[in-house]
Tab-separated table of C-alpha atoms in Angstrom:
chain	number	residue	atom	x	y	z
A	25	MET	CA	85.211	107.212	90.888
A	26	LYS	CA	88.950	107.755	91.457
A	27	ALA	CA	91.269	106.606	88.639
A	28	PHE	CA	95.113	106.648	88.683
A	29	ARG	CA	98.031	106.053	86.214
A	30	LEU	CA	101.059	104.306	87.568
A	31	ASP	CA	103.513	106.239	85.466
A	32	GLU	CA	102.048	109.513	86.920
A	33	LEU	CA	102.074	108.095	90.506
A	34	ASP	CA	105.730	107.086	90.121
A	35	ALA	CA	106.666	110.553	88.753
A	36	GLU	CA	104.916	112.217	91.655
A	37	ARG	CA	106.589	109.787	94.241
A	38	ALA	CA	110.022	110.574	92.606
A	39	ALA	CA	109.401	114.328	92.637
A	40	ASN	CA	108.757	114.156	96.325
A	41	GLN	CA	111.979	112.224	96.825
A	42	GLY	CA	110.424	109.301	98.721
A	43	ALA	CA	110.201	105.532	98.369
A	44	TYR	CA	106.472	105.622	99.261
A	45	LEU	CA	103.470	107.677	97.977
A	46	GLN	CA	100.081	107.236	99.559
A	47	PHE	CA	97.647	108.120	96.728
A	48	LEU	CA	94.269	106.838	98.082
A	49	ARG	CA	92.915	106.928	101.698
A	50	GLU	CA	89.355	105.825	102.544
A	51	ARG	CA	87.550	104.778	105.781
A	52	ASN	CA	88.597	101.098	105.616
A	53	MET	CA	91.875	101.285	103.535
A	54	SER	CA	94.657	103.110	102.047
A	55	VAL	CA	96.741	102.512	98.900
A	56	GLY	CA	100.244	103.572	97.977
A	57	LEU	CA	103.074	102.978	95.555
A	58	TYR	CA	106.395	101.701	97.106
A	59	ALA	CA	109.514	101.871	95.044
A	60	LEU	CA	112.974	100.327	95.724
A	61	ASN	CA	115.685	100.421	93.185
A	62	ALA	CA	117.950	97.436	92.398
A	63	ALA	CA	120.306	96.566	95.326
A	64	GLU	CA	118.608	99.131	97.604
A	65	HIS	CA	117.980	98.444	101.229
A	66	ASP	CA	114.353	98.145	102.397
A	67	PRO	CA	114.008	100.145	105.697
A	68	GLN	CA	110.378	99.324	106.654
A	69	LYS	CA	109.407	98.109	109.986
A	70	PRO	CA	106.248	96.126	110.904
A	71	HIS	CA	102.932	97.975	110.506
A	72	ASN	CA	99.924	98.051	112.694
A	73	GLN	CA	97.665	97.237	109.629
A	74	ASP	CA	97.308	94.190	107.380
A	75	GLU	CA	98.935	94.753	104.010
A	76	VAL	CA	98.665	93.365	100.534
A	77	TYR	CA	101.556	93.913	98.121
A	78	PHE	CA	100.983	93.624	94.399
A	79	VAL	CA	104.238	93.719	92.441
A	80	VAL	CA	103.790	95.928	89.362
A	81	SER	CA	107.440	95.514	88.150
A	82	GLY	CA	110.837	94.316	89.237
A	83	ARG	CA	112.275	91.357	90.908
A	84	ALA	CA	113.339	90.643	94.522
A	85	LEU	CA	112.943	88.327	97.501
A	86	ILE	CA	110.633	89.096	100.290
A	87	THR	CA	110.843	87.695	103.742
A	88	VAL	CA	107.579	87.735	105.896
A	89	GLY	CA	108.180	86.428	109.472
A	90	SER	CA	110.409	83.393	108.781
A	91	GLU	CA	109.235	82.650	105.258
A	92	THR	CA	110.956	83.923	102.102
A	93	THR	CA	109.731	83.858	98.547
A	94	GLN	CA	110.729	85.427	95.226
A	95	VAL	CA	108.478	88.105	93.714
A	96	ALA	CA	108.218	89.538	90.374
A	97	ARG	CA	105.699	91.300	88.227
A	98	GLY	CA	102.098	89.993	89.112
A	99	SER	CA	103.082	88.637	92.479
A	100	VAL	CA	100.699	89.223	95.305
A	101	VAL	CA	101.848	88.897	98.922
A	102	TYR	CA	99.790	89.244	102.122
A	103	VAL	CA	101.566	90.561	105.247
A	104	PRO	CA	99.591	90.352	108.625
A	105	ALA	CA	99.763	93.381	111.014
A	106	GLN	CA	102.869	93.375	113.241
A	107	VAL	CA	104.744	90.810	111.273
A	108	PRO	CA	108.376	91.743	110.376
A	109	HIS	CA	108.837	91.847	106.580
A	110	LYS	CA	111.423	93.187	104.131
A	111	PHE	CA	112.137	93.055	100.413
A	112	HIS	CA	115.718	92.085	99.765
A	113	HIS	CA	118.193	90.808	96.982
A	114	ILE	CA	116.402	93.357	94.652
A	115	SER	CA	117.715	92.496	91.261
A	116	GLU	CA	115.431	94.662	89.123
A	117	ASP	CA	113.901	98.058	90.297
A	118	LEU	CA	110.753	97.321	92.233
A	119	ARG	CA	107.391	99.040	92.002
A	120	VAL	CA	104.748	97.659	94.409
A	121	LEU	CA	101.176	98.738	95.102
A	122	VAL	CA	100.414	98.452	98.757
A	123	VAL	CA	96.990	98.205	100.228
A	124	PHE	CA	96.648	98.795	104.070
A	125	SER	CA	93.570	97.921	105.969
A	126	PRO	CA	92.623	99.746	108.111
A	127	PRO	CA	94.208	102.854	106.542
A	128	GLU	CA	97.863	103.442	107.355
A	129	ALA	CA	98.198	106.081	110.204
């Protein structure tokens, strides 16, 4: 078994001065913590993998392709591979668990 604490993952991510920390990588998936602060710009580009976002905390809008929805704690969003997507209008610091399948390269 592998078990993780979000507060420890967020501290490790911050110590490495990055918005994203991959903390689990297996044969069929990888999992990371993505963080964007309020009013910050989301620089990500489309990925080669399917993604699932689970919003742990914060509030923002996300646009996937041509669809936009509001997300907050507890929201789950699926993003198909190669589809443009961005978080924006981040009104509260955002912490998001990201599951990639297959694993992120």
